[in-house]
Amino acid sequence: MSEKSADISKFLSYILRHQPEAIGLSLDKEGWTPISELIICAVKSGHILDNNIIYNIVNESVKKRFNISDDGLRIRAAQGHSSQQVDINYKEKKPPEFLYHGTAIRFIESIRNQGLNKKDRQYVHLSADRETAIQVGSRHGKPILLKIKALEMYGQGFKFYQADNGVWLSSSIPYQFINE
Ligand code: HQG
């Protein structure tokens, strides 16, 4: 992804996950907003955006960060929200035996005390593969990989969800289900 695309992708993530009101945009409960309105609000606030730019960013995203509706008219972020406007009705799903979470070594003491919390987002984010988890952890500093006993948690009544882009979500992970 070019430098410029990366900036636009970050802008879209910020608006569609966290602060739609920063450009006067509304999202529905499922996180959707009309692409036409996104473009109008973005342009009004000084960001160059059009249909082509949006479609390119969506298609270039290896992580499939954004979904386009079947009719091609609406867009949403697949996961990662903190906006109160959004409460996506993710489908519950039985997880594999283990899921992974990458974090920074500097957080580990606090995680030992509290387990994994969702922090500013609506869910704790987990991945099915170690590589992705390590990459996610590296965003915060020297990474450490945590192995989550997901199926055991599920067996004890904890709920798991999977976003359209494959990212696993759960409300919290008590430390007893975490292997360092
Ligand atoms: C940590 C990206 C101390 C947690 C990624 C993480 C992901 C604690 C940080 C998605 C803690 C929150 C989400 C505790 C959790 N004490 N630290 N008790 N509990 N933490 O960014 O999982 O590229 O909100 O380990 O790919 O890093 O943006 O979550 O380090 O899927 O599309 O608190 O964002 O996607 O950080 O990343 P974040 P995350 P995008």
GROMACS .gro file of C-alpha atoms and ligand atoms in nm:
model
  220
    1MET     CA    1   0.000   0.000   0.000
    2SER     CA    2   0.139   0.344  -0.091
    3GLU     CA    3   0.205   0.601   0.181
    4LYS     CA    4  -0.098   0.801   0.073
    5SER     CA    5  -0.327   0.495   0.076
    6ALA     CA    6  -0.203   0.409   0.424
    7ASP     CA    7  -0.298   0.759   0.545
    8ILE     CA    8  -0.645   0.734   0.390
    9SER     CA    9  -0.692   0.385   0.537
   10LYS     CA   10  -0.601   0.522   0.882
   11PHE     CA   11  -0.845   0.809   0.833
   12LEU     CA   12  -1.123   0.565   0.734
   13SER     CA   13  -1.046   0.343   1.035
   14TYR     CA   14  -1.059   0.644   1.265
   15ILE     CA   15  -1.394   0.763   1.126
   16LEU     CA   16  -1.563   0.423   1.083
   17ARG     CA   17  -1.443   0.275   1.413
   18HIS     CA   18  -1.395   0.557   1.654
   19GLN     CA   19  -1.502   0.915   1.574
   20PRO     CA   20  -1.762   0.943   1.292
   21GLU     CA   21  -1.885   1.264   1.457
   22ALA     CA   22  -1.545   1.425   1.391
   23ILE     CA   23  -1.666   1.485   1.034
   24GLY     CA   24  -2.040   1.501   1.115
   25LEU     CA   25  -2.110   1.143   1.002
   26SER     CA   26  -2.356   0.895   1.155
   27LEU     CA   27  -2.315   0.518   1.161
   28ASP     CA   28  -2.603   0.278   1.217
   29LYS     CA   29  -2.596   0.012   1.492
   30GLU     CA   30  -2.432  -0.236   1.253
   31GLY     CA   31  -2.162   0.019   1.173
   32TRP     CA   32  -2.282   0.099   0.821
   33THR     CA   33  -2.290   0.440   0.659
   34PRO     CA   34  -2.371   0.540   0.299
   35ILE     CA   35  -2.049   0.582   0.098
   36SER     CA   36  -2.199   0.896  -0.060
   37GLU     CA   37  -2.241   1.058   0.284
   38LEU     CA   38  -1.893   0.952   0.393
   39ILE     CA   39  -1.752   1.124   0.084
   40ILE     CA   40  -1.955   1.444   0.139
   41CYS     CA   41  -1.857   1.469   0.508
   42ALA     CA   42  -1.491   1.388   0.437
   43VAL     CA   43  -1.461   1.643   0.156
   44LYS     CA   44  -1.633   1.911   0.371
   45SER     CA   45  -1.370   1.853   0.637
   46GLY     CA   46  -1.083   1.882   0.389
   47HIS     CA   47  -1.012   1.516   0.304
   48ILE     CA   48  -0.990   1.415  -0.059
   49LEU     CA   49  -1.209   1.107  -0.105
   50ASP     CA   50  -1.414   0.959  -0.387
   51ASN     CA   51  -1.566   0.623  -0.481
   52ASN     CA   52  -1.252   0.500  -0.659
   53ILE     CA   53  -1.022   0.587  -0.370
   54ILE     CA   54  -1.254   0.406  -0.128
   55TYR     CA   55  -1.289   0.093  -0.342
   56ASN     CA   56  -0.911   0.077  -0.389
   57ILE     CA   57  -0.845   0.105  -0.015
   58VAL     CA   58  -1.105  -0.161   0.064
   59ASN     CA   59  -0.965  -0.401  -0.196
   60GLU     CA   60  -0.601  -0.335  -0.101
   61SER     CA   61  -0.660  -0.408   0.269
   62VAL     CA   62  -0.494  -0.743   0.338
   63LYS     CA   63  -0.666  -0.747   0.677
   64LYS     CA   64  -1.004  -0.681   0.509
   65ARG     CA   65  -1.061  -0.398   0.754
   66PHE     CA   66  -1.368  -0.268   0.571
   67ASN     CA   67  -1.687  -0.428   0.437
   68ILE     CA   68  -1.889  -0.293   0.144
   69SER     CA   69  -2.259  -0.384   0.145
   70ASP     CA   70  -2.390  -0.622  -0.121
   71ASP     CA   71  -2.555  -0.334  -0.309
   72GLY     CA   72  -2.222  -0.149  -0.311
   73LEU     CA   73  -2.372   0.159  -0.146
   74ARG     CA   74  -2.260   0.135   0.218
   75ILE     CA   75  -1.934   0.081   0.403
   76ARG     CA   76  -1.837  -0.022   0.756
   77ALA     CA   77  -1.531  -0.127   0.952
   78ALA     CA   78  -1.539  -0.504   1.007
   79GLN     CA   79  -1.419  -0.483   1.369
   80GLY     CA   80  -1.217  -0.270   1.609
   81HIS     CA   81  -1.490  -0.022   1.703
   82SER     CA   82  -1.498   0.203   2.005
   83SER     CA   83  -1.782   0.429   1.881
   84GLN     CA   84  -2.093   0.419   2.100
   85GLN     CA   85  -2.303   0.453   1.784
   86VAL     CA   86  -2.212   0.098   1.687
   87ASP     CA   87  -2.317  -0.231   1.843
   88ILE     CA   88  -2.272  -0.496   1.575
   89ASN     CA   89  -2.475  -0.811   1.627
   90TYR     CA   90  -2.181  -1.047   1.566
   91LYS     CA   91  -2.276  -1.412   1.537
   92GLU     CA   92  -2.161  -1.628   1.825
   93LYS     CA   93  -1.921  -1.899   1.712
   94LYS     CA   94  -1.748  -2.197   1.868
   95PRO     CA   95  -1.377  -2.112   1.869
   96PRO     CA   96  -1.087  -2.345   1.788
   97GLU     CA   97  -0.903  -2.500   2.083
   98PHE     CA   98  -0.656  -2.211   2.096
   99LEU     CA   99  -0.662  -1.850   1.985
  100TYR     CA  100  -0.374  -1.602   2.009
  101HIS     CA  101  -0.330  -1.249   2.134
  102GLY     CA  102  -0.017  -1.045   2.079
  103THR     CA  103   0.062  -0.773   2.326
  104ALA     CA  104   0.364  -0.580   2.451
  105ILE     CA  105   0.589  -0.724   2.722
  106ARG     CA  106   0.540  -0.404   2.919
  107PHE     CA  107   0.168  -0.488   2.964
  108ILE     CA  108   0.222  -0.841   3.092
  109GLU     CA  109   0.232  -0.766   3.465
  110SER     CA  110  -0.103  -0.589   3.445
  111ILE     CA  111  -0.246  -0.870   3.229
  112ARG     CA  112  -0.133  -1.124   3.492
  113ASN     CA  113  -0.333  -0.927   3.748
  114GLN     CA  114  -0.644  -0.843   3.544
  115GLY     CA  115  -0.655  -1.079   3.247
  116LEU     CA  116  -0.710  -0.925   2.903
  117ASN     CA  117  -0.949  -0.629   2.895
  118LYS     CA  118  -1.107  -0.466   2.593
  119LYS     CA  119  -0.956  -0.126   2.685
  120ASP     CA  120  -1.095   0.143   2.448
  121ARG     CA  121  -1.249  -0.105   2.204
  122GLN     CA  122  -1.570  -0.305   2.240
  123TYR     CA  123  -1.398  -0.645   2.246
  124VAL     CA  124  -1.064  -0.813   2.309
  125HIS     CA  125  -0.922  -0.899   1.965
  126LEU     CA  126  -0.780  -1.247   1.903
  127SER     CA  127  -0.639  -1.426   1.601
  128ALA     CA  128  -0.636  -1.785   1.485
  129ASP     CA  129  -0.269  -1.766   1.391
  130ARG     CA  130   0.043  -1.675   1.585
  131GLU     CA  131   0.202  -1.456   1.315
  132THR     CA  132  -0.089  -1.212   1.305
  133ALA     CA  133  -0.098  -1.194   1.684
  134ILE     CA  134   0.275  -1.114   1.702
  135GLN     CA  135   0.231  -0.839   1.441
  136VAL     CA  136  -0.057  -0.690   1.641
  137GLY     CA  137   0.153  -0.702   1.959
  138SER     CA  138   0.448  -0.532   1.787
  139ARG     CA  139   0.234  -0.219   1.741
  140HIS     CA  140   0.266  -0.163   2.115
  141GLY     CA  141   0.636  -0.241   2.174
  142LYS     CA  142   0.847  -0.554   2.214
  143PRO     CA  143   0.585  -0.824   2.156
  144ILE     CA  144   0.485  -1.130   2.355
  145LEU     CA  145   0.248  -1.399   2.230
  146LEU     CA  146  -0.031  -1.519   2.456
  147LYS     CA  147  -0.207  -1.849   2.388
  148ILE     CA  148  -0.572  -1.843   2.488
  149LYS     CA  149  -0.754  -2.163   2.590
  150ALA     CA  150  -1.054  -2.057   2.386
  151LEU     CA  151  -1.243  -2.386   2.362
  152GLU     CA  152  -1.213  -2.441   2.737
  153MET     CA  153  -1.352  -2.090   2.795
  154TYR     CA  154  -1.633  -2.159   2.550
  155GLY     CA  155  -1.713  -2.480   2.739
  156GLN     CA  156  -1.750  -2.271   3.053
  157GLY     CA  157  -2.000  -2.035   2.890
  158PHE     CA  158  -1.777  -1.754   2.763
  159LYS     CA  159  -1.896  -1.614   2.431
  160PHE     CA  160  -1.682  -1.579   2.118
  161TYR     CA  161  -1.761  -1.401   1.794
  162GLN     CA  162  -1.590  -1.380   1.458
  163ALA     CA  163  -1.592  -1.064   1.247
  164ASP     CA  164  -1.633  -1.083   0.868
  165ASN     CA  165  -1.256  -1.052   0.826
  166GLY     CA  166  -1.181  -1.353   1.048
  167VAL     CA  167  -1.074  -1.162   1.360
  168TRP     CA  168  -1.204  -1.331   1.678
  169LEU     CA  169  -1.368  -1.125   1.949
  170SER     CA  170  -1.450  -1.181   2.313
  171SER     CA  171  -1.544  -0.952   2.600
  172SER     CA  172  -1.261  -1.041   2.835
  173ILE     CA  173  -1.009  -1.318   2.894
  174PRO     CA  174  -0.945  -1.412   3.258
  175TYR     CA  175  -0.578  -1.487   3.324
  176GLN     CA  176  -0.648  -1.851   3.412
  177PHE     CA  177  -0.715  -1.915   3.040
  178ILE     CA  178  -0.390  -1.754   2.922
  179ASN     CA  179  -0.063  -1.937   2.857
  180GLU     CA  180   0.241  -1.712   2.821
  181HQG     C1  181  -0.357  -0.452   2.605
  181HQG     C2  182  -0.563  -0.391   1.487
  181HQG     C3  183  -0.256  -0.400   3.026
  181HQG     C4  184  -0.377  -0.541   2.484
  181HQG     C5  185  -0.515  -0.529   1.518
  181HQG     C6  186  -0.335  -0.447   2.374
  181HQG     C7  187  -0.621  -0.591   1.601
  181HQG     C8  188  -0.381  -0.476   2.849
  181HQG     C9  189  -0.379  -0.310   2.424
  181HQG    C10  190  -0.700  -0.475   1.655
  181HQG    C11  191  -0.471  -0.542   2.937
  181HQG    C12  192  -0.502  -0.258   2.357
  181HQG    C13  193  -0.689  -0.465   1.803
  181HQG    C14  194  -0.445  -0.532   3.075
  181HQG    C15  195  -0.537  -0.577   2.735
  181HQG     N1  196  -0.338  -0.460   3.116
  181HQG     N2  197  -0.275  -0.406   2.893
  181HQG     N3  198  -0.524  -0.590   3.168
  181HQG     N4  199  -0.566  -0.603   2.864
  181HQG     N5  200  -0.425  -0.501   2.726
  181HQG     O1  201  -0.504  -0.153   1.991
  181HQG     O2  202  -0.554  -0.612   2.036
  181HQG     O3  203  -0.461  -0.294   1.213
  181HQG     O4  204  -0.700  -0.163   2.152
  181HQG     O5  205  -0.297  -0.657   2.494
  181HQG     O6  206  -0.488  -0.601   1.400
  181HQG     O7  207  -0.364  -0.444   2.001
  181HQG     O8  208  -0.621  -0.147   1.334
  181HQG     O9  209  -0.597  -0.373   2.076
  181HQG    O10  210  -0.196  -0.451   2.358
  181HQG    O11  211  -0.705  -0.678   1.533
  181HQG    O12  212  -0.703  -0.306   1.160
  181HQG    O13  213  -0.409  -0.327   2.564
  181HQG    O14  214  -0.647  -0.359   1.592
  181HQG    O15  215  -0.630  -0.391   1.368
  181HQG    O16  216  -0.465  -0.219   2.226
  181HQG    O17  217  -0.553  -0.451   1.843
  181HQG     P1  218  -0.571  -0.217   2.106
  181HQG     P2  219  -0.508  -0.477   1.993
  181HQG     P3  220  -0.602  -0.277   1.263
   0.00000   0.00000   0.00000
